[in-house]
Short mmCIF file of C-alpha atoms and ligand atoms in Angstrom, two decimals:
data_model
loop_
_atom_site.label_atom_id
_atom_site.label_comp_id
_atom_site.label_asym_id
_atom_site.label_seq_id
_atom_site.Cartn_x
_atom_site.Cartn_y
_atom_site.Cartn_z
CA MET A 1 -22.75 -1.30 -20.79
CA THR A 2 -20.42 -3.00 -18.32
CA GLN A 3 -18.13 -0.16 -17.29
CA ILE A 4 -18.99 0.78 -13.73
CA SER A 5 -18.57 4.49 -14.59
CA ALA A 6 -21.44 4.12 -17.09
CA LEU A 7 -23.57 2.22 -14.57
CA LEU A 8 -23.01 5.00 -12.02
CA ARG A 9 -24.06 7.64 -14.53
CA ALA A 10 -27.27 5.67 -15.16
CA GLY A 11 -28.25 5.38 -11.47
CA ARG A 12 -27.35 3.82 -8.16
CA THR A 13 -25.19 0.70 -8.14
CA PHE A 14 -25.52 -2.20 -5.69
CA SER A 15 -22.46 -4.43 -5.70
CA PHE A 16 -20.85 -7.34 -3.87
CA GLU A 17 -17.26 -8.16 -3.02
CA PHE A 18 -15.85 -11.70 -3.03
CA PHE A 19 -12.41 -13.11 -2.35
CA PRO A 20 -10.94 -15.97 -4.41
CA PRO A 21 -11.49 -19.29 -2.61
CA LYS A 22 -8.42 -21.14 -1.35
CA ASN A 23 -9.62 -24.76 -1.60
CA ASP A 24 -12.44 -26.94 -2.90
CA GLU A 25 -14.59 -26.46 0.19
CA ALA A 26 -14.33 -22.66 0.02
CA GLN A 27 -14.98 -22.89 -3.71
CA ALA A 28 -18.24 -24.76 -3.05
CA VAL A 29 -19.34 -22.13 -0.48
CA LEU A 30 -18.69 -19.32 -2.94
CA ALA A 31 -20.44 -21.14 -5.78
CA ARG A 32 -23.55 -21.47 -3.59
CA THR A 33 -23.29 -17.80 -2.55
CA ILE A 34 -23.15 -16.66 -6.18
CA VAL A 35 -26.23 -18.74 -7.02
CA GLU A 36 -28.07 -17.20 -4.04
CA LEU A 37 -27.01 -13.63 -4.83
CA GLU A 38 -27.45 -13.66 -8.60
CA PRO A 39 -31.25 -13.18 -8.38
CA LEU A 40 -30.57 -9.81 -6.66
CA ALA A 41 -29.07 -8.72 -10.00
CA PRO A 42 -26.17 -6.74 -8.55
CA SER A 43 -24.77 -3.96 -10.73
CA PHE A 44 -21.31 -5.53 -10.47
CA VAL A 45 -19.17 -7.80 -8.32
CA SER A 46 -15.57 -7.25 -7.33
CA VAL A 47 -12.88 -9.83 -6.60
CA THR A 48 -10.00 -9.14 -4.18
CA TYR A 49 -6.33 -9.65 -4.97
CA GLY A 50 -3.66 -10.93 -2.59
CA ALA A 51 -1.02 -8.19 -2.46
CA GLY A 52 2.19 -9.32 -4.13
CA GLY A 53 0.25 -11.48 -6.56
CA SER A 54 -0.44 -14.28 -4.07
CA THR A 55 -3.90 -14.82 -5.58
CA ARG A 56 -3.01 -13.70 -9.11
CA GLU A 57 -4.38 -16.79 -10.89
CA ARG A 58 -7.27 -17.37 -8.49
CA THR A 59 -8.43 -13.75 -8.76
CA ARG A 60 -8.21 -13.86 -12.54
CA ASP A 61 -10.03 -17.21 -12.73
CA LEU A 62 -12.92 -15.96 -10.60
CA VAL A 63 -13.17 -12.64 -12.46
CA VAL A 64 -13.17 -14.37 -15.85
CA GLN A 65 -15.65 -16.98 -14.60
CA MET A 66 -18.03 -14.20 -13.45
CA ARG A 67 -17.61 -12.49 -16.83
CA HIS A 68 -18.39 -15.62 -18.86
CA GLU A 69 -20.83 -17.55 -16.67
CA THR A 70 -23.02 -14.80 -15.22
CA LYS A 71 -24.64 -11.61 -16.44
CA ILE A 72 -22.91 -9.62 -13.65
CA PRO A 73 -20.02 -7.36 -14.72
CA PRO A 74 -16.91 -8.14 -12.66
CA MET A 75 -14.23 -5.78 -11.33
CA ALA A 76 -10.75 -7.17 -10.71
CA HIS A 77 -8.73 -5.80 -7.77
CA LEU A 78 -5.05 -5.22 -8.52
CA THR A 79 -2.25 -4.05 -6.21
CA CYS A 80 1.08 -2.23 -6.58
CA VAL A 81 2.98 -4.37 -4.07
CA GLY A 82 5.40 -6.76 -5.73
CA HIS A 83 4.53 -5.88 -9.33
CA VAL A 84 6.57 -4.40 -12.15
CA HIS A 85 5.10 -2.68 -15.21
CA GLN A 86 5.35 -5.72 -17.49
CA GLU A 87 3.40 -7.95 -15.09
CA ILE A 88 0.59 -5.41 -14.82
CA GLU A 89 0.52 -5.08 -18.61
CA ASP A 90 0.24 -8.88 -18.97
CA ILE A 91 -2.56 -9.08 -16.39
CA ILE A 92 -4.50 -6.25 -18.03
CA ALA A 93 -4.04 -7.71 -21.53
CA ALA A 94 -5.55 -11.00 -20.31
CA TYR A 95 -8.51 -9.16 -18.75
CA VAL A 96 -9.13 -7.11 -21.89
CA GLU A 97 -9.09 -10.28 -23.97
CA ALA A 98 -11.61 -11.88 -21.61
CA GLY A 99 -13.90 -8.86 -21.91
CA VAL A 100 -13.33 -7.58 -18.36
CA GLU A 101 -13.74 -3.80 -18.26
CA ASN A 102 -13.25 -2.76 -14.63
CA VAL A 103 -10.28 -2.73 -12.29
CA LEU A 104 -9.80 -1.48 -8.72
CA ALA A 105 -6.28 -0.03 -8.44
CA LEU A 106 -4.83 -0.42 -4.94
CA ALA A 107 -1.52 0.03 -3.18
CA GLY A 108 -1.84 -3.27 -1.30
CA ASP A 109 0.09 -3.91 1.90
CA LEU A 110 3.55 -5.35 2.48
CA PRO A 111 3.49 -8.76 4.15
CA ALA A 112 2.69 -8.36 7.86
CA ASP A 113 5.29 -10.97 8.84
CA GLY A 114 8.10 -8.74 7.55
CA THR A 115 9.10 -11.09 4.71
CA ASP A 116 10.51 -9.36 1.66
CA SER A 117 8.13 -8.79 -1.19
CA PRO A 118 9.36 -8.82 -4.82
CA PRO A 119 10.48 -5.45 -6.22
CA SER A 120 7.71 -3.10 -7.34
CA ASP A 121 7.60 -0.36 -10.00
CA TYR A 122 4.86 1.42 -8.05
CA ILE A 123 4.68 3.01 -4.60
CA PHE A 124 1.20 4.51 -4.35
CA ALA A 125 -2.09 3.50 -5.96
CA THR A 126 -1.91 6.72 -8.01
CA ASP A 127 1.18 5.32 -9.78
CA LEU A 128 -0.82 2.24 -10.77
CA VAL A 129 -3.81 4.33 -11.92
CA GLU A 130 -1.53 6.42 -14.14
CA HIS A 131 0.00 3.33 -15.70
CA LEU A 132 -3.40 1.66 -16.21
CA ARG A 133 -4.70 4.81 -17.93
CA SER A 134 -1.73 4.75 -20.32
CA ILE A 135 -2.25 1.12 -21.40
CA SER A 136 -6.02 0.55 -21.44
CA ASP A 137 -9.50 2.02 -21.64
CA MET A 138 -10.68 0.14 -18.58
CA CYS A 139 -12.89 1.79 -15.99
CA ILE A 140 -10.66 2.39 -12.95
CA GLY A 141 -11.83 2.47 -9.33
CA VAL A 142 -9.70 3.32 -6.30
CA ALA A 143 -9.96 2.82 -2.54
CA ALA A 144 -11.09 5.56 -0.14
CA HIS A 145 -10.69 5.52 3.63
CA PRO A 146 -13.45 7.57 5.31
CA GLU A 147 -11.64 7.65 8.66
CA GLY A 148 -8.23 8.12 7.03
CA HIS A 149 -5.71 5.48 6.03
CA PRO A 150 -3.96 3.97 9.07
CA ARG A 151 -0.53 4.95 7.67
CA SER A 152 -1.51 8.58 7.03
CA PRO A 153 0.22 11.07 9.33
CA ASP A 154 -2.83 13.36 9.28
CA MET A 155 -6.31 13.63 7.75
CA THR A 156 -5.47 16.72 5.66
CA SER A 157 -2.75 15.04 3.59
CA ASP A 158 -4.81 11.82 3.40
CA ARG A 159 -7.72 13.70 1.81
CA GLN A 160 -5.42 15.63 -0.55
CA TYR A 161 -3.74 12.46 -1.84
CA LEU A 162 -7.13 10.77 -2.15
CA ALA A 163 -8.62 13.71 -4.09
CA ALA A 164 -5.64 13.70 -6.48
CA LYS A 165 -5.94 9.91 -6.95
CA LEU A 166 -9.69 10.01 -7.47
CA GLN A 167 -9.41 12.79 -10.05
CA LEU A 168 -7.37 10.37 -12.20
CA ALA A 169 -9.77 7.47 -11.61
CA ASP A 170 -13.48 7.00 -12.35
CA PHE A 171 -14.87 6.29 -8.90
CA ALA A 172 -13.92 5.16 -5.40
CA THR A 173 -15.14 2.41 -3.10
CA THR A 174 -14.65 2.95 0.61
CA GLN A 175 -13.23 0.93 3.42
CA PHE A 176 -16.06 -0.25 5.68
CA PHE A 177 -17.23 1.99 8.51
CA PHE A 178 -20.13 2.03 10.97
CA GLU A 179 -21.32 5.66 11.20
CA ALA A 180 -22.85 7.48 8.21
CA GLU A 181 -21.21 10.73 9.35
CA HIS A 182 -17.77 9.37 8.35
CA TYR A 183 -18.98 8.95 4.77
CA VAL A 184 -20.71 12.34 4.64
CA ARG A 185 -17.58 14.04 5.95
CA LEU A 186 -15.40 12.25 3.38
CA VAL A 187 -17.61 13.28 0.46
CA ASN A 188 -17.88 16.88 1.68
CA GLU A 189 -14.12 17.21 2.21
CA LEU A 190 -13.41 15.78 -1.25
CA ALA A 191 -15.88 18.28 -2.73
CA ASP A 192 -14.06 21.09 -0.89
CA LEU A 193 -10.92 19.90 -2.70
CA GLY A 194 -12.76 20.07 -6.04
CA CYS A 195 -13.36 16.30 -6.39
CA THR A 196 -16.95 15.16 -6.97
CA LYS A 197 -16.34 11.75 -8.54
CA PRO A 198 -18.69 9.02 -7.21
CA VAL A 199 -17.70 7.45 -3.88
CA ILE A 200 -19.48 4.15 -3.18
CA PRO A 201 -19.69 3.31 0.53
CA GLY A 202 -18.47 -0.15 1.55
CA ILE A 203 -20.76 -2.02 3.95
CA MET A 204 -19.62 -4.74 6.34
CA PRO A 205 -22.56 -6.31 8.20
CA VAL A 206 -21.28 -7.68 11.51
CA THR A 207 -22.04 -11.38 11.66
CA ASN A 208 -19.15 -12.32 13.95
CA LEU A 209 -18.08 -9.79 16.60
CA SER A 210 -14.43 -10.78 17.14
CA GLN A 211 -13.78 -11.22 13.41
CA VAL A 212 -15.05 -7.76 12.48
CA GLN A 213 -13.36 -6.12 15.49
CA ARG A 214 -10.05 -7.57 14.28
CA MET A 215 -10.64 -6.36 10.72
CA ALA A 216 -11.67 -2.90 11.97
CA ALA A 217 -8.49 -2.59 14.06
CA MET A 218 -6.34 -3.52 11.05
CA SER A 219 -8.01 -1.03 8.72
CA GLY A 220 -8.19 1.90 11.15
CA THR A 221 -11.99 1.75 11.35
CA GLU A 222 -13.60 2.87 14.59
CA PHE A 223 -15.78 0.13 16.09
CA PRO A 224 -18.37 2.26 17.93
CA THR A 225 -19.02 1.56 21.60
CA TRP A 226 -22.79 1.48 21.05
CA LEU A 227 -22.44 -1.25 18.42
CA HIS A 228 -19.99 -3.23 20.53
CA ASP A 229 -22.29 -3.01 23.55
CA ASP A 230 -25.37 -4.01 21.54
CA LEU A 231 -23.55 -7.05 20.14
CA ALA A 232 -21.65 -8.09 23.27
CA THR A 233 -24.88 -8.59 25.23
CA MET A 234 -26.26 -11.04 22.68
CA LYS A 235 -26.24 -14.63 23.90
CA THR A 236 -26.10 -16.61 20.67
CA PRO A 237 -24.33 -16.23 17.30
CA GLU A 238 -27.78 -15.94 15.68
CA GLU A 239 -28.63 -12.93 17.87
CA VAL A 240 -25.28 -11.30 17.07
CA ARG A 241 -25.97 -11.76 13.37
CA ARG A 242 -29.49 -10.32 13.68
CA VAL A 243 -28.29 -7.22 15.55
CA GLY A 244 -25.36 -6.79 13.14
CA VAL A 245 -27.63 -6.99 10.12
CA GLU A 246 -30.10 -4.52 11.69
CA ALA A 247 -27.27 -2.02 12.29
CA ALA A 248 -25.99 -2.43 8.72
CA THR A 249 -29.52 -1.96 7.36
CA ARG A 250 -29.90 1.33 9.28
CA LEU A 251 -26.50 2.49 8.01
CA CYS A 252 -27.45 1.66 4.40
CA ALA A 253 -30.72 3.59 4.73
CA GLU A 254 -28.88 6.63 6.13
CA LEU A 255 -26.29 6.51 3.34
CA LEU A 256 -28.91 6.30 0.61
CA GLU A 257 -30.77 9.16 2.29
CA ALA A 258 -27.49 11.14 2.28
CA GLY A 259 -27.22 10.66 -1.50
CA ALA A 260 -24.70 7.81 -1.79
CA PRO A 261 -24.38 6.70 -5.44
CA GLY A 262 -24.61 3.03 -4.46
CA LEU A 263 -23.75 0.43 -1.83
CA HIS A 264 -20.90 -2.06 -1.98
CA PHE A 265 -21.32 -5.10 0.29
CA TYR A 266 -18.33 -6.93 1.75
CA THR A 267 -19.96 -10.36 1.61
CA LEU A 268 -17.06 -12.45 2.99
CA ASN A 269 -18.32 -14.96 0.38
CA ARG A 270 -21.65 -15.50 2.20
CA SER A 271 -25.06 -14.39 1.01
CA THR A 272 -27.44 -14.30 3.98
CA ALA A 273 -26.67 -10.88 5.49
CA THR A 274 -26.70 -9.16 2.10
CA ARG A 275 -30.01 -10.80 1.14
CA GLU A 276 -31.61 -9.77 4.43
CA ILE A 277 -30.48 -6.15 4.04
CA TYR A 278 -31.79 -6.11 0.46
CA ALA A 279 -35.17 -7.36 1.66
CA GLU A 280 -35.37 -4.91 4.59
CA LEU A 281 -34.50 -1.93 2.38
CA GLY A 282 -36.73 -3.07 -0.48
CA LEU A 283 -33.83 -2.71 -2.92
CA PRO A 284 -34.50 -3.46 -6.59
CA VAL A 285 -34.24 -7.17 -7.41
CA GLY A 286 -34.03 -8.94 -10.78
P1 LIG B 301 -2.81 4.67 -1.55
O1 LIG B 301 -3.86 5.45 -2.25
O2 LIG B 301 -1.50 4.52 -2.23
O3 LIG B 301 -2.61 5.33 -0.11
C1 LIG B 301 -1.79 4.68 0.87
C2 LIG B 301 -1.23 5.73 1.82
O4 LIG B 301 -0.29 6.55 1.12
C3 LIG B 301 -2.28 6.68 2.41
O5 LIG B 301 -1.86 7.02 3.69
C4 LIG B 301 -2.16 7.91 1.47
O6 LIG B 301 -2.58 9.10 2.11
C5 LIG B 301 -0.67 7.92 1.20
N1 LIG B 301 -0.31 8.52 -0.08
C6 LIG B 301 -0.94 8.37 -1.26
N2 LIG B 301 -0.27 9.03 -2.24
C7 LIG B 301 0.82 9.58 -1.65
C8 LIG B 301 1.92 10.37 -2.13
N3 LIG B 301 2.03 10.74 -3.42
N4 LIG B 301 2.89 10.76 -1.22
C9 LIG B 301 2.80 10.40 0.08
N5 LIG B 301 1.77 9.67 0.59
C10 LIG B 301 0.80 9.26 -0.28
N6 LIG B 301 -5.69 -4.83 -0.39
C11 LIG B 301 -5.26 -5.94 -1.07
O7 LIG B 301 -4.13 -6.38 -0.90
N7 LIG B 301 -6.09 -6.57 -1.98
C12 LIG B 301 -7.35 -6.14 -2.24
O8 LIG B 301 -8.06 -6.73 -3.05
C13 LIG B 301 -7.82 -4.98 -1.54
N8 LIG B 301 -9.06 -4.48 -1.78
C14 LIG B 301 -9.45 -3.32 -1.15
C15 LIG B 301 -10.70 -2.77 -1.48
C16 LIG B 301 -11.13 -1.60 -0.87
C17 LIG B 301 -12.46 -1.01 -1.25
C18 LIG B 301 -10.30 -0.97 0.10
C19 LIG B 301 -10.77 0.28 0.79
C20 LIG B 301 -9.07 -1.50 0.43
C21 LIG B 301 -8.62 -2.67 -0.19
N9 LIG B 301 -7.37 -3.22 0.07
C22 LIG B 301 -6.94 -4.35 -0.60
C23 LIG B 301 -6.49 -2.63 1.11
C24 LIG B 301 -5.48 -1.61 0.54
O9 LIG B 301 -4.58 -2.24 -0.34
C25 LIG B 301 -4.77 -1.01 1.74
O10 LIG B 301 -5.65 -0.24 2.52
C26 LIG B 301 -3.52 -0.21 1.40
O11 LIG B 301 -2.77 0.00 2.61
C27 LIG B 301 -3.83 1.18 0.86
O12 LIG B 301 -4.30 1.10 -0.40
P2 LIG B 301 -4.71 2.42 -1.23
O13 LIG B 301 -4.95 1.97 -2.60
O14 LIG B 301 -5.76 3.19 -0.51
O15 LIG B 301 -3.30 3.22 -1.14
#
């Protein structure tokens, strides 16, 4: 049973996100992280994809490596930007052959520097989900944005497009956020639109204040004043990490209490914060 939809039907999932390493040094860091996280027996791991195919081979290599060298089912991220139908069909055929059963279908973003990206047969993630459904039996996840997508003109249309997308998919994983109420509101508003598919909250423990502030600004995530103030008064990186992990642990506990079907950790290819949260929450291990 390695389809995430089946895992979600069986109970809560606890999962980790990695990005494909760029060089030998980053590769060594990730290899150590995987060794340290494997004993937590995550339900699945997911591997990001550089929009436009910039990490096409590296994403595939890491996904296939996880599939063959660990017991953890992998999920491959895939984006619309810069891809035509035939390329997606080739990528999916290779995953199916390797025994990979899960894909996260995303729009991706155009290059921030304004450079042209190759032509694409898809505009929205929904277009990619529809095509994936027509060519494979893979389990398909999609992205959800609890505080709305930064390009959305309003929250109402954002939720309607998300509900329609999620109805075609099997589950959603969210952008990271720092207040449980954003997740609860998202799930309730989707239910009001008739969509009750599982939505797994994405967790980003703050281990570096300026790094996460930058990422939050890019993704339209509110960085709460209380969290900023708590972190900004810390004198050492170790204290920042401790306070960030404590805040993430409280958020995880609130989300589980609110009925979240799982937790998805943005690991940034490191293991320590995730392991500490696991220990604090007493999550199932091994
Ligand atoms: P969509 O669902 O297409 O939505 C994008 C915007 O279009 C939203 O404003 C939506 O409301 C609107 N919209 C949707 N359908 C329609 C329609 N029919 N008409 C008009 N408007 C519409 N990016 C990467 O490049 N690689 C990754 O690996 C990656 N992983 C991610 C993982 C997660 C869990 C998340 C939350 C995001 C990830 N991203 C990744 C970022 C993602 O690609 C960007 O946030 C992107 O801008 C939006 O992707 P989406 O799939 O949510 O887009």
